[in-house]
Tab-separated table of C-alpha atoms and ligand atoms in Angstrom:
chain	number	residue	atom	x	y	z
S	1064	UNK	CA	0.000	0.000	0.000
S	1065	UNK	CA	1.384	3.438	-1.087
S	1066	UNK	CA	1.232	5.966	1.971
S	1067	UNK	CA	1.611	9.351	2.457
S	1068	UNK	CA	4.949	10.803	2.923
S	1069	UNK	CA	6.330	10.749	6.475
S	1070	UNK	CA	5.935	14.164	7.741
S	1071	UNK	CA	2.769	14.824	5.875
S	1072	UNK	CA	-0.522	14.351	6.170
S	1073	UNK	CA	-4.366	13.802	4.269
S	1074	UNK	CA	-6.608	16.887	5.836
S	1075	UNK	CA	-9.794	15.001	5.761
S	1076	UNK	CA	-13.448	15.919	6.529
S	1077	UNK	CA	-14.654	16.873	9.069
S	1078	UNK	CA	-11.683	18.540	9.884
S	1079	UNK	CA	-11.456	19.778	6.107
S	1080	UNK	CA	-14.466	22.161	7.503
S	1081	UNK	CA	-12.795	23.302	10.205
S	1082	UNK	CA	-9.623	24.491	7.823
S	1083	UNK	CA	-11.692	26.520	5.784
S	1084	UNK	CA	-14.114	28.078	8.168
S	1085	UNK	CA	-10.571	29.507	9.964
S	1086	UNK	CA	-9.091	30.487	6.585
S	1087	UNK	CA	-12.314	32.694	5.703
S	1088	UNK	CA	-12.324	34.184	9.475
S	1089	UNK	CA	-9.235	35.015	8.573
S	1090	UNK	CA	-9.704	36.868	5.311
S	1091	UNK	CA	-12.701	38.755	6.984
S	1092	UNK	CA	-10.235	40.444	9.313
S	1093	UNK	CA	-7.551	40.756	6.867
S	1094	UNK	CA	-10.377	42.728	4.372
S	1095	UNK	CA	-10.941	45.030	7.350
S	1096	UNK	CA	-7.657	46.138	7.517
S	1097	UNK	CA	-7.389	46.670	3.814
S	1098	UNK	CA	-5.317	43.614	3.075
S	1099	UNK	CA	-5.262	41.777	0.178
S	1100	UNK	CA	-4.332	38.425	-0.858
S	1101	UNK	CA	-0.845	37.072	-2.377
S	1102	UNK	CA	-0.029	34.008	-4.433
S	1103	UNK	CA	3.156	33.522	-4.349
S	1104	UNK	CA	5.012	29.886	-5.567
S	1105	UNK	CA	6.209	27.127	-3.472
S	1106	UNK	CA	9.263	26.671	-5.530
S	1107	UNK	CA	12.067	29.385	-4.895
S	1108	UNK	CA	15.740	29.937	-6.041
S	1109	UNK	CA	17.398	28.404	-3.447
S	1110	UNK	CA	19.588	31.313	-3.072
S	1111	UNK	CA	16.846	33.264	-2.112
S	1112	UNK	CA	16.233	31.920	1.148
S	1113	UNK	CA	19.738	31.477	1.733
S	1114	UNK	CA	19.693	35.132	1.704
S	1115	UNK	CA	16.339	36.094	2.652
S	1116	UNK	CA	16.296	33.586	5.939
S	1117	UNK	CA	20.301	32.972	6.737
S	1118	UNK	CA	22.740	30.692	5.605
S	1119	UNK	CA	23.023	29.860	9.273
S	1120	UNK	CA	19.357	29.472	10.596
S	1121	UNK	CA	18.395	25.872	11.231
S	1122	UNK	CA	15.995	26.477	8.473
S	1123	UNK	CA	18.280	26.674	5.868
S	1124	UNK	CA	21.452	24.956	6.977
S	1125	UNK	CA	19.582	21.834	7.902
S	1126	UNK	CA	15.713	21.540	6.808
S	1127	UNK	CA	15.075	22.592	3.296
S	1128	UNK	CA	13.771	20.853	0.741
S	1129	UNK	CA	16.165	21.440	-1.750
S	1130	UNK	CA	17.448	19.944	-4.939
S	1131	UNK	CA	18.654	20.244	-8.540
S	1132	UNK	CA	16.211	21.007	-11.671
S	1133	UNK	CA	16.966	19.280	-14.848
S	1134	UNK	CA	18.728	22.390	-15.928
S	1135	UNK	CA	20.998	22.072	-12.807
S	1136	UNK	CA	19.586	24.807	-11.308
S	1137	UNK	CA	19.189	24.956	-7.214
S	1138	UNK	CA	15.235	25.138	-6.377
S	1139	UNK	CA	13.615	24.826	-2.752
S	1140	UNK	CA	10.323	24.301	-1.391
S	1141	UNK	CA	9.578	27.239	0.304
S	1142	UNK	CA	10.293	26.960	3.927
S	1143	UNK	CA	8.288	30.431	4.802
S	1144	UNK	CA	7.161	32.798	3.191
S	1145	UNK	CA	8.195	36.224	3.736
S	1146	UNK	CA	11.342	36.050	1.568
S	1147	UNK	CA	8.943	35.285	-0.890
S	1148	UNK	CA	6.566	37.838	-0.232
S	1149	UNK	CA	9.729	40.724	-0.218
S	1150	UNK	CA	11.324	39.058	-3.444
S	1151	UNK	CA	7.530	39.535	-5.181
S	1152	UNK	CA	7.475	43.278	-4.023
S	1153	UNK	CA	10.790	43.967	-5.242
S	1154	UNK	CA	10.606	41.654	-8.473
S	1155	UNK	CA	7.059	43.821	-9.589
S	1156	UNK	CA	8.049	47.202	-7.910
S	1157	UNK	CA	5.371	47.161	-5.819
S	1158	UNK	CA	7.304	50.019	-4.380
S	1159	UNK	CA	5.583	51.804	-6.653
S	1160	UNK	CA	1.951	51.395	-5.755
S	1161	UNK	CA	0.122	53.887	-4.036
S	1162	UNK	CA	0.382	53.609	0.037
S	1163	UNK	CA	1.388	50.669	1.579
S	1164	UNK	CA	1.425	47.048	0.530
S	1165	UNK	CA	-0.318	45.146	2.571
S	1166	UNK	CA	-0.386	41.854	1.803
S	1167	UNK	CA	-1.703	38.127	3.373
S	1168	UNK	CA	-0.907	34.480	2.204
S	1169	UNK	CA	-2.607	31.051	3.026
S	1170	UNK	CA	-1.083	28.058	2.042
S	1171	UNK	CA	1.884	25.356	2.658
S	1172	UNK	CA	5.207	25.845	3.594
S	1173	UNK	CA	7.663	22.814	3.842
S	1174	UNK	CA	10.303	22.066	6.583
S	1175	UNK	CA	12.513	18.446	7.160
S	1176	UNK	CA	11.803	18.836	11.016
S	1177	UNK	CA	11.370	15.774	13.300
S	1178	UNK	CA	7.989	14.812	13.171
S	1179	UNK	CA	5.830	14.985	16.198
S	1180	UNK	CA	2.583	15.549	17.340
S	1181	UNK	CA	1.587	18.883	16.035
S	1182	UNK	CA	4.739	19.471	13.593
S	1183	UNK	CA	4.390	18.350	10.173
S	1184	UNK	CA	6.682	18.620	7.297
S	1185	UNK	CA	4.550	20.321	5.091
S	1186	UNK	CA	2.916	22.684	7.465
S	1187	UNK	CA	0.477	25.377	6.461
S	1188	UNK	CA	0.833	28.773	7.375
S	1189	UNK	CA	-1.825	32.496	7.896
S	1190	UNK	CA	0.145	34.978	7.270
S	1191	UNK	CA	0.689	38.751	5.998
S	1192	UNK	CA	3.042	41.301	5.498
S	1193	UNK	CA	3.135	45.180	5.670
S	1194	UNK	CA	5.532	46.933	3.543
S	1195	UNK	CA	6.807	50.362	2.690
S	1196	UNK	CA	6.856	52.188	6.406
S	1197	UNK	CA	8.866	51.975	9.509
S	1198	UNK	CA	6.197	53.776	11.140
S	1199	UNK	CA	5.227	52.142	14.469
S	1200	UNK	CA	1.726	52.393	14.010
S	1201	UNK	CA	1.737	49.922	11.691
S	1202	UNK	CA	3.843	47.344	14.162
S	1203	UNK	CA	0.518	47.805	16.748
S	1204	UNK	CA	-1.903	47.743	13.957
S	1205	UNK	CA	-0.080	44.265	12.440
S	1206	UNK	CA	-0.268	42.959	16.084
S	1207	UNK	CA	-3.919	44.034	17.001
S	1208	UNK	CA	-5.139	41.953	13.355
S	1209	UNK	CA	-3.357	39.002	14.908
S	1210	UNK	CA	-5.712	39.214	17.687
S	1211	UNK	CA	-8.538	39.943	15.754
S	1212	UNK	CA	-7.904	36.859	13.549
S	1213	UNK	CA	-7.400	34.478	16.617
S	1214	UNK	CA	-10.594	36.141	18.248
S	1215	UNK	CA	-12.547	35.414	15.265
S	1216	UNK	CA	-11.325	32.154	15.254
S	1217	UNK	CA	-13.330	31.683	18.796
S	1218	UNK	CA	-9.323	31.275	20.097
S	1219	UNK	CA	-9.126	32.650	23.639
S	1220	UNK	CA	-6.895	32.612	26.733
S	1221	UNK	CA	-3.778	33.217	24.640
S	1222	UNK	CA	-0.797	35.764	25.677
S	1223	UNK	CA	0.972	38.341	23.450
S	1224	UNK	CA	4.755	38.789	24.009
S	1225	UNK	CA	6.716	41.362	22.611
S	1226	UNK	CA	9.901	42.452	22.518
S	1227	UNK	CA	12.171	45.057	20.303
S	1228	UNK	CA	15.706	43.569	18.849
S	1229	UNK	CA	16.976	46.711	17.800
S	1230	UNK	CA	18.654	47.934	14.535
S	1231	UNK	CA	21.813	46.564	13.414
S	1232	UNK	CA	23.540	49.527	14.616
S	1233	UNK	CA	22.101	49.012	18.444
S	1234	UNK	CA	22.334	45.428	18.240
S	1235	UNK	CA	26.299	45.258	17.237
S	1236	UNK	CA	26.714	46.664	20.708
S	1237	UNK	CA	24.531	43.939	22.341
S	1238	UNK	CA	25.626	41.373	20.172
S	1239	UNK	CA	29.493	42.172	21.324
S	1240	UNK	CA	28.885	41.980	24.606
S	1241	UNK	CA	26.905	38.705	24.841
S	1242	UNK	CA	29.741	37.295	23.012
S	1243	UNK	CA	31.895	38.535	25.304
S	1244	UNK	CA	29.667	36.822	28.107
S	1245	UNK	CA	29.100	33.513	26.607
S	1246	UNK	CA	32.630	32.990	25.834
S	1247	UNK	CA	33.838	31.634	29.285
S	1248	UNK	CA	30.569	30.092	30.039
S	1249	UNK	CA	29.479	28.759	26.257
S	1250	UNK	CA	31.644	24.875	26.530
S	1251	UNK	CA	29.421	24.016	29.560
S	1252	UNK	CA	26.602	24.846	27.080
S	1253	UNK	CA	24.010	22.920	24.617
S	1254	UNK	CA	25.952	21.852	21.530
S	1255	UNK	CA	23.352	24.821	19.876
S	1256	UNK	CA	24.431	27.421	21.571
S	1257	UNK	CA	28.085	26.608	21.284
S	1258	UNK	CA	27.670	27.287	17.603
S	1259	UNK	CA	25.353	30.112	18.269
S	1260	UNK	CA	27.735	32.166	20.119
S	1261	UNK	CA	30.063	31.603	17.199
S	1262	UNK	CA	27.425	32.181	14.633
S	1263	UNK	CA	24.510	34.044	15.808
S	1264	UNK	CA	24.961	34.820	19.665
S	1265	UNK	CA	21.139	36.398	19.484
S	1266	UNK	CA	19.951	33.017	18.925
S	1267	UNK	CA	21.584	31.546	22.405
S	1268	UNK	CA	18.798	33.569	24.397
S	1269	UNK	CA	16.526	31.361	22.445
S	1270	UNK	CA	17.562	28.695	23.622
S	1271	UNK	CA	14.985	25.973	25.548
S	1272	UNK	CA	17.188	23.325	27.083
S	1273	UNK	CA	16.427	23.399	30.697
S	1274	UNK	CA	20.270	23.112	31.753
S	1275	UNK	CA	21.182	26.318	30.075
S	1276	UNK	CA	18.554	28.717	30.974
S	1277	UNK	CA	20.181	30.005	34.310
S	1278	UNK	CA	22.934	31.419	31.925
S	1279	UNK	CA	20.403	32.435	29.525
S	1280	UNK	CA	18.842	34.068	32.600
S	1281	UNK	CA	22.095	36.060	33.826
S	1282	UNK	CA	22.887	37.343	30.302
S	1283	UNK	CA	22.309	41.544	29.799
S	1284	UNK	CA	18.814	42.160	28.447
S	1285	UNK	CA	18.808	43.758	24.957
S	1286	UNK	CA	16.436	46.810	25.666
S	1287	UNK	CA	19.433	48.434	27.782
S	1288	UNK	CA	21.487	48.171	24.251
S	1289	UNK	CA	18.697	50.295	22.074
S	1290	UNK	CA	19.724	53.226	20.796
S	1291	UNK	CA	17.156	56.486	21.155
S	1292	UNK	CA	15.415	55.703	17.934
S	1293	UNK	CA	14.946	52.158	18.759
S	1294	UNK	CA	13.884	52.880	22.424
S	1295	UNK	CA	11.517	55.363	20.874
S	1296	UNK	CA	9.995	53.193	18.498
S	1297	UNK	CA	9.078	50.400	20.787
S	1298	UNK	CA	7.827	53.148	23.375
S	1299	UNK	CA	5.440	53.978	20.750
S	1300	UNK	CA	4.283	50.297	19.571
S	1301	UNK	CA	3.843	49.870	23.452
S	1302	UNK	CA	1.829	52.864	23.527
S	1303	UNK	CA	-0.422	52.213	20.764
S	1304	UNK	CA	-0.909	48.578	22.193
S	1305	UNK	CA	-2.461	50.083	25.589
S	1306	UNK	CA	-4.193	53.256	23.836
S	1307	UNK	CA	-6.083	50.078	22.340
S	1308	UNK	CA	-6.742	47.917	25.376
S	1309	UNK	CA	-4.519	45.055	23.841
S	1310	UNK	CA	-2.437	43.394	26.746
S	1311	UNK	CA	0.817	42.350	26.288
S	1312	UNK	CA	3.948	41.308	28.085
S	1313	UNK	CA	7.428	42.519	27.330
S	1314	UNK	CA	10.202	39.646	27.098
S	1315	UNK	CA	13.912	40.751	26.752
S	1316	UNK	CA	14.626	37.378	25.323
S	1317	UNK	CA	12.131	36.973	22.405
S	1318	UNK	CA	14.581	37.128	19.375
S	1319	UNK	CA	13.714	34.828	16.338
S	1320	UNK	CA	15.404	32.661	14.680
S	1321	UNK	CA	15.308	34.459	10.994
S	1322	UNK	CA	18.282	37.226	10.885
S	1323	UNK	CA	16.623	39.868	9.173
S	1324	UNK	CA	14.459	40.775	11.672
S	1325	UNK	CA	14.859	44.582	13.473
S	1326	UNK	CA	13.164	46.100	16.097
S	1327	UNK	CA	9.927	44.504	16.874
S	1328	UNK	CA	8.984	41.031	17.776
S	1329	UNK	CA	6.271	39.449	18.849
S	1330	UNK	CA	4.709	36.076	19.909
S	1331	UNK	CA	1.848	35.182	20.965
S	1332	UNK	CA	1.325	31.610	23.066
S	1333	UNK	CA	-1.685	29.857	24.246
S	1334	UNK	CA	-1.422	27.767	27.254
S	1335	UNK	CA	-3.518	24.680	26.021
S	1336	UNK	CA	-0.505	23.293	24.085
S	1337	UNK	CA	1.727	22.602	26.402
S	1338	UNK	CA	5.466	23.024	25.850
S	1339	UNK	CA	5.060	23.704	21.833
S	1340	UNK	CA	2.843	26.628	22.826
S	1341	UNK	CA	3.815	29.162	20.187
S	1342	UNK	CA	0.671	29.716	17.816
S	1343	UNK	CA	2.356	32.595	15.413
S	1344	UNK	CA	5.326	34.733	15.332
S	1345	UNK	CA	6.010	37.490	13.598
S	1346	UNK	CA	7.721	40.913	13.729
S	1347	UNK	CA	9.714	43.962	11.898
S	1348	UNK	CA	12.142	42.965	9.220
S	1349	UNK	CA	13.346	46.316	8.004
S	1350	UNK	CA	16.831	44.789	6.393
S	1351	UNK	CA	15.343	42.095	4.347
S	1352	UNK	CA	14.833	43.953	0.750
S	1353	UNK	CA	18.235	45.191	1.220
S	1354	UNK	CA	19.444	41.370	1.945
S	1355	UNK	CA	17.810	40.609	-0.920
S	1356	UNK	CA	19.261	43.393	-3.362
S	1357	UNK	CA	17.189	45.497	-3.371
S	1358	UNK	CA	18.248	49.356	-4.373
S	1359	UNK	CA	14.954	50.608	-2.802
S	1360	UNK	CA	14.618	50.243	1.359
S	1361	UNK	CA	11.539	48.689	2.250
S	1362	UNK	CA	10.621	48.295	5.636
S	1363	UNK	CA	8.276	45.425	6.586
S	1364	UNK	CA	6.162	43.693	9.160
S	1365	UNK	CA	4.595	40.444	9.162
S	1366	UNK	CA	3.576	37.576	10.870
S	1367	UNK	CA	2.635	34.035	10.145
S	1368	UNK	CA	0.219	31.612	12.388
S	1369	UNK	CA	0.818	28.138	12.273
S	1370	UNK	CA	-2.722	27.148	10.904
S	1371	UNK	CA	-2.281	23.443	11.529
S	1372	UNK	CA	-2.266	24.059	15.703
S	1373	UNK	CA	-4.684	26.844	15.367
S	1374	UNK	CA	-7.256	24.488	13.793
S	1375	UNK	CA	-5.963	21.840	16.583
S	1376	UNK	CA	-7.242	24.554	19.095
S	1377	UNK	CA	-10.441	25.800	17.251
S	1378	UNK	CA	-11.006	22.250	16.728
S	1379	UNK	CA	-10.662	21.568	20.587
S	1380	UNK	CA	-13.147	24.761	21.366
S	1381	UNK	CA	-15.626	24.759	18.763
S	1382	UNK	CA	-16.652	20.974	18.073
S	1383	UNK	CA	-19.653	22.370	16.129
S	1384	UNK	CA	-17.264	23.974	13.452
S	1385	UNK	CA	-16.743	20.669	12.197
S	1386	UNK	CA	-19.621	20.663	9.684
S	1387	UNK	CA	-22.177	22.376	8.516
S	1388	UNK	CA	-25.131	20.007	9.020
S	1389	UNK	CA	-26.931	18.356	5.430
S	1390	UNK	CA	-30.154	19.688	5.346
S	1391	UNK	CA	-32.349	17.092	3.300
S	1392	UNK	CA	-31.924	13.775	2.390
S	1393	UNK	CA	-34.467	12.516	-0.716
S	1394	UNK	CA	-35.289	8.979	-0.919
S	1395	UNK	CA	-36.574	8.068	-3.999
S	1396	UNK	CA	-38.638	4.922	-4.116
S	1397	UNK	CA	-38.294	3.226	-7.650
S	1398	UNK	CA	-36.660	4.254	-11.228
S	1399	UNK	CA	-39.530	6.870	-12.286
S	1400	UNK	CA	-38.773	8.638	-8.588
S	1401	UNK	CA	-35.071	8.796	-9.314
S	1402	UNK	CA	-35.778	10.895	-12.330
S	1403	UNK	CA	-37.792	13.219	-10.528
S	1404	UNK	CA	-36.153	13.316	-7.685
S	1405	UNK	CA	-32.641	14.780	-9.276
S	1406	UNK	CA	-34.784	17.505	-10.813
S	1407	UNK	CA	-36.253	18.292	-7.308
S	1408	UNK	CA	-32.493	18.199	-5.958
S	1409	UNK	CA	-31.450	20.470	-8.642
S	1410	UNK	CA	-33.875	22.904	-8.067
S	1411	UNK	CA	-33.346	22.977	-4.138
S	1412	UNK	CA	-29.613	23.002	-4.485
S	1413	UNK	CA	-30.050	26.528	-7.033
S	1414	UNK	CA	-32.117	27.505	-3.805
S	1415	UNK	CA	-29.104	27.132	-1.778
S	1416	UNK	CA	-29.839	24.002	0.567
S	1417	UNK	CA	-27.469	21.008	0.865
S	1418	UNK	CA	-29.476	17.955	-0.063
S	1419	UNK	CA	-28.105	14.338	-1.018
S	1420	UNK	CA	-30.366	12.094	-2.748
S	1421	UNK	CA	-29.877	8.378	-1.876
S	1422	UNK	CA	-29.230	5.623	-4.536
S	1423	UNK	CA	-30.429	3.138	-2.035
S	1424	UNK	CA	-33.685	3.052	-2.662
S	1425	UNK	CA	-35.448	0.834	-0.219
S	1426	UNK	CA	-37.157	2.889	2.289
S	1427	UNK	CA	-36.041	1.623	5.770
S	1428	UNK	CA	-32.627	1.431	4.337
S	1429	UNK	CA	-32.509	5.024	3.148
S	1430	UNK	CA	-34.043	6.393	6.585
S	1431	UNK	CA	-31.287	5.295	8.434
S	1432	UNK	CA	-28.616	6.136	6.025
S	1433	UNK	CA	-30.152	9.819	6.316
S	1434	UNK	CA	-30.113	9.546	10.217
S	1435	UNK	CA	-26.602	8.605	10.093
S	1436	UNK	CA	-25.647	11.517	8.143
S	1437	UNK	CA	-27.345	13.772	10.707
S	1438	UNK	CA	-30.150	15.444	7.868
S	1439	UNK	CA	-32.130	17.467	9.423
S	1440	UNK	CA	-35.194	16.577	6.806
S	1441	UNK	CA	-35.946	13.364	4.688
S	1442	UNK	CA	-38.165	13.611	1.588
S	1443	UNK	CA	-39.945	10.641	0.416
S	1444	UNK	CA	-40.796	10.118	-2.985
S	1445	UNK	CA	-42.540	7.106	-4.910
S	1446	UNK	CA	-45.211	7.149	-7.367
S	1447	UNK	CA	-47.907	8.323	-5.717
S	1448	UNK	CA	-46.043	11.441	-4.538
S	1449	UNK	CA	-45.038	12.025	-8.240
S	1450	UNK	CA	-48.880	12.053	-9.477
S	1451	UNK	CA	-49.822	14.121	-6.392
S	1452	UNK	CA	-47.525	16.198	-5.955
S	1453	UNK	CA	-47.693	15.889	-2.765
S	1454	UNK	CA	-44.613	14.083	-0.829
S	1455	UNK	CA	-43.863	13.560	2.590
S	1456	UNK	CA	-41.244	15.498	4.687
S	1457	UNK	CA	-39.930	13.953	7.271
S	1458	UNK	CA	-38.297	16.003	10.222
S	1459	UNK	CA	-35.197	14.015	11.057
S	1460	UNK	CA	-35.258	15.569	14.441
S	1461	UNK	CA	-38.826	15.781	16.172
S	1462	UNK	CA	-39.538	12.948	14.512
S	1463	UNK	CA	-42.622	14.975	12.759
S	1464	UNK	CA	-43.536	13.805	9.148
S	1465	UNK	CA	-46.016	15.853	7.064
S	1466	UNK	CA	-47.511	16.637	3.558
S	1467	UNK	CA	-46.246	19.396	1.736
S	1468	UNK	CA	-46.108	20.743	-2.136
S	1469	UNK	CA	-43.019	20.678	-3.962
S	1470	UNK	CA	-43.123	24.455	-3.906
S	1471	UNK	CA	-43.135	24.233	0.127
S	1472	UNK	CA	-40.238	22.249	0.205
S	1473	UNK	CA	-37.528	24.673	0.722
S	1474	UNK	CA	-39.442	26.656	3.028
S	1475	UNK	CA	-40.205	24.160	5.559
S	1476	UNK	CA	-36.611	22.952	5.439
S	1477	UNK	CA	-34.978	26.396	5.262
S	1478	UNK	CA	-37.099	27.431	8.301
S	1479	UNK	CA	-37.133	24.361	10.050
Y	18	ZN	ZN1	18.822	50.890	16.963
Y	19	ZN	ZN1	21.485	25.945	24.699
C-alpha cells in the first residue's frame, strides 16, 4: 500500500471544515484592515532563502527541501514565506503602488523537522506582510489583526509577548557583549548554543534546554542596548498597544530565529498546548529587501500563524465547526422517482440548501442512512407522490412527518 509521505498528512473531513471556516475568518479580518491576498510559488531559487532567511538558521542549513532542476539549477520548497513575499514586491516594484502594501498568504510551507505531534513537514501557514513604512503604528496595527484573527477564530486565553531587537547599529553593541559573556561560560553549554555564540549569539537567548537557561537568565537584556530611535519606536508600539486595550507582556529574550528581523517582535502563546505553545510569530524585518538586493529600502512587518495548531485549538473549542449540518436527504422509491427526484435536488440546491439524494432506494434502508448523516429533513418520494404532488417530509429531528407541495419544500426545510 502506497502511503503518504512521512511528515505529511491527508486533511480530511470533518476537519477539512474546520480548515476553511478559519481560513475565511481570517480573510474577513484581513479585508478590514485593507489587506489583500498574495499568491506567491512554493518553488524558490534556493539562493533566495539562503539570503532572505540565513545561511546559518536551522531552516536553511539543515531543513530545506532542496534539490537540482533538470537544468541544474538549485530550487527549494519554500520553507516560509516572507522572503517570498519581499522578493515579489521587489521583483514587480510594488514600491511603486500607491500607500502601503499590505499583503496576506494562506497556504503550505515545507520544513525536514522531526515529526511529532503537532509538527508536520509540510505545514500550512496564515500569514501577511506590511511593507513600505517603519512607522510604528503599523507594528501595533499588524499585532492588534493578529488578535482579531485568533478572536474570530473563537481562540481565547492566549498571551501576546513582545519584545524590540533593535537595529543593526544598536544590536552590534549587544551582540558584542553577549559574546563577550558567553565565551567563558558557552563549553558548559548545549551543543546549539556553542555554535550560536560563534554564529549568531542572538539566537543563544533562544535557547529551551532546561540546563542552560540560568545562563540564559544572567545574560544583559537587549532593551538596555537600544539606541534612542529604537527605544523610541518600541515606546510607541507599546503605547499604541495600551491606547487600544490590547495586553501584552514585554520579554527581553524573544529574538527569532530568521536574521533579518529589526526592532519589533512578537509572539503570541496559548497555554492549552503545552510546551510547543507558540501559535504565530512574527515581527519587523526592516533589512530584508536590502538582503535581498534590493536598491529601494523597504521596511516590513509580518507575521505568520501556524494554521495546523490553530485548527488543533479551534477544533478543541468549537466541536460544532466541524460541519455544517446536510439539510435534506431525498429517498426516492423506484426508477420513475429517481428521475424526478434529481430535478427536485437540482432545483433545491439553485435555492441554496445542501441535499443528497440516496441511490439506495429501499425505504427503511434510506431512513437510516439519512439519520446517520445527521439530515435534518428526509423527503420521500414514490409514485404516488409524483402524481400528487404531494410528498412527505420527514423532520429528522422531532420525529414529525407531514404533507407538503413541492413548492413548500424549501421553506419548511430552510425554516425548520
Ligand atoms: Zn537601533
Ligand atoms: Zn542551549
Amino acid at each position: 500500500m502506497i502511503k503518504s509521505v512521512k511528515g505529511t498528512r491527508d486533511i480530511l473531513p470533518p476537519s477539512s471544515g474546520v480548515w476553511n471556516k478559519v481560513e475565511a475568518a481570517a480573510r474577513r479580518v484581513f479585508e478590514t484592515y485593507n489587506y489583500q491576498e498574495i499568491r506567491t510559488p512554493i518553488l524558490e531559487e534556493t539562493r533566495l532563502f539562503a539570503r532572505g532567511v540565513g545561511e546559518e538558521t536551522d531552516i536553511v542549513s539543515k531543513e530545506m527541501y532542496t534539490f537540482e532542476d533538470r537544468d541544474g539549477s538549485s530550487l527549494t520548497l519554500r520553507p516560509e514565506a516572507t522572503a517570498s513575499v519581499m522578493r515579489a514586491y521587489i521583483e514587480h516594484r510594488l514600491d511603486q503602488q500607491p500607500g502601503l502594501q499590505k499583503l496576506y498568504y494562506i497556504g503550505p510551507m515545507f520544513r525536514r523537522e522531526r515529526p511529532q505531534k503537532g509538527r508536520y513537514r509540510q505545514f500550512f501557514q496564515i500569514g501577511a506582510e506590511a511593507i513600505g513604512s517603519d512607522s510604528p503604528m503599523i507594528d501595533a496595527e499588524v499585532i492588534e489583526m493578529v488578535t482579531a484573527v485568533l478572536d474570530a477564530a473563537g481562540v481565547s486565553g492566549y498571551t501576546l509577548l513582545i519584545n524590540s531587537v533593535g537595529c543593526p547599529a544598536c544590536r552590534a553593541k549587544f551582540v558584542a557583549e553577549l559574546r563577550e559573556r558567553l565565551r567563558d561560560v558557552a563549553p558548559k553549554m548545549c551543543s546549539d548554543c556553542r555554535r550560536r555564540v560563534e554564529t549568531n549569539p542572538l539566537r543563544v537567548l533562544d535557547c529551551k534546554v532546561p540546563e542552560d537557561q540560568p545562563v540564559v537568565d544572567s545574560l544583559p537584556s537587549i532593551l538596555d542596548y537600544l539606541d534612542d530611535a529604537c527605544r523610541a519606536h518600541f515606546e510607541s508600539v507599546r503605547q499604541y498597544l495600551t491606547d487600544r486595550g490590547i495586553a501584552f507582556e514585554v520579554r527581553p529574550r524573544l529574538v527569532r530565529g530568521l536574521d533579518y528581523y529589526t526592532r519589533t517582535t512578537f509572539e503570541i502563546v496559548h497555554g492549552a498546548l503545552g510546551a510547543q505553545n507558540s501559535v504565530l510569530g512574527g515581527g519587523r524585518y526592516d533589512g530584508l529587501a536590502e538582503a535581498l538586493e534590493s536598491k529601494v529600502p523597504a521596511p516590513g512587518i509580518g507575521f505568520s500563524i501556524g494554521e495546523d495548531r490553530l485548527v488543533m485549538m479551534v477544533e478543541e473549542a468549537h466541536p460544532e465547526w466541524q460541519s455544517r449540518p446536510l439539510d435534506l436527504f431525498i429517498a426516492p422509491l423506484g426508477d420513475d422517482a429517481k428521475r424526478h427526484c434529481g430535478i427536485v435536488a437540482r432545483e433545491l440546491r439553485g435555492g441554496g440548501l445542501m441535499v443528497e439524494v440516496s441511490t439506495d432506494h429501499k425505504l427503511k434502508r434510506a431512513l437510516e442512512v439519512a439519520n446517520k448523516l445527521g439530515a435534518r429533513f428526509a423527503l420521500i418520494v414514490g409514485e404516488n407522490e409524483i402524481t400528487a404532488g404531494s410528498y412527505q417530509l420527514k423532520n429528522m429531528t422531532t420525529g414529525d412527518q407531514r404533507q407538503v407541495t413541492r413548492a413548500q419544500i424549501a421553506e419548511m426545510v430552510s425554516t425548520g
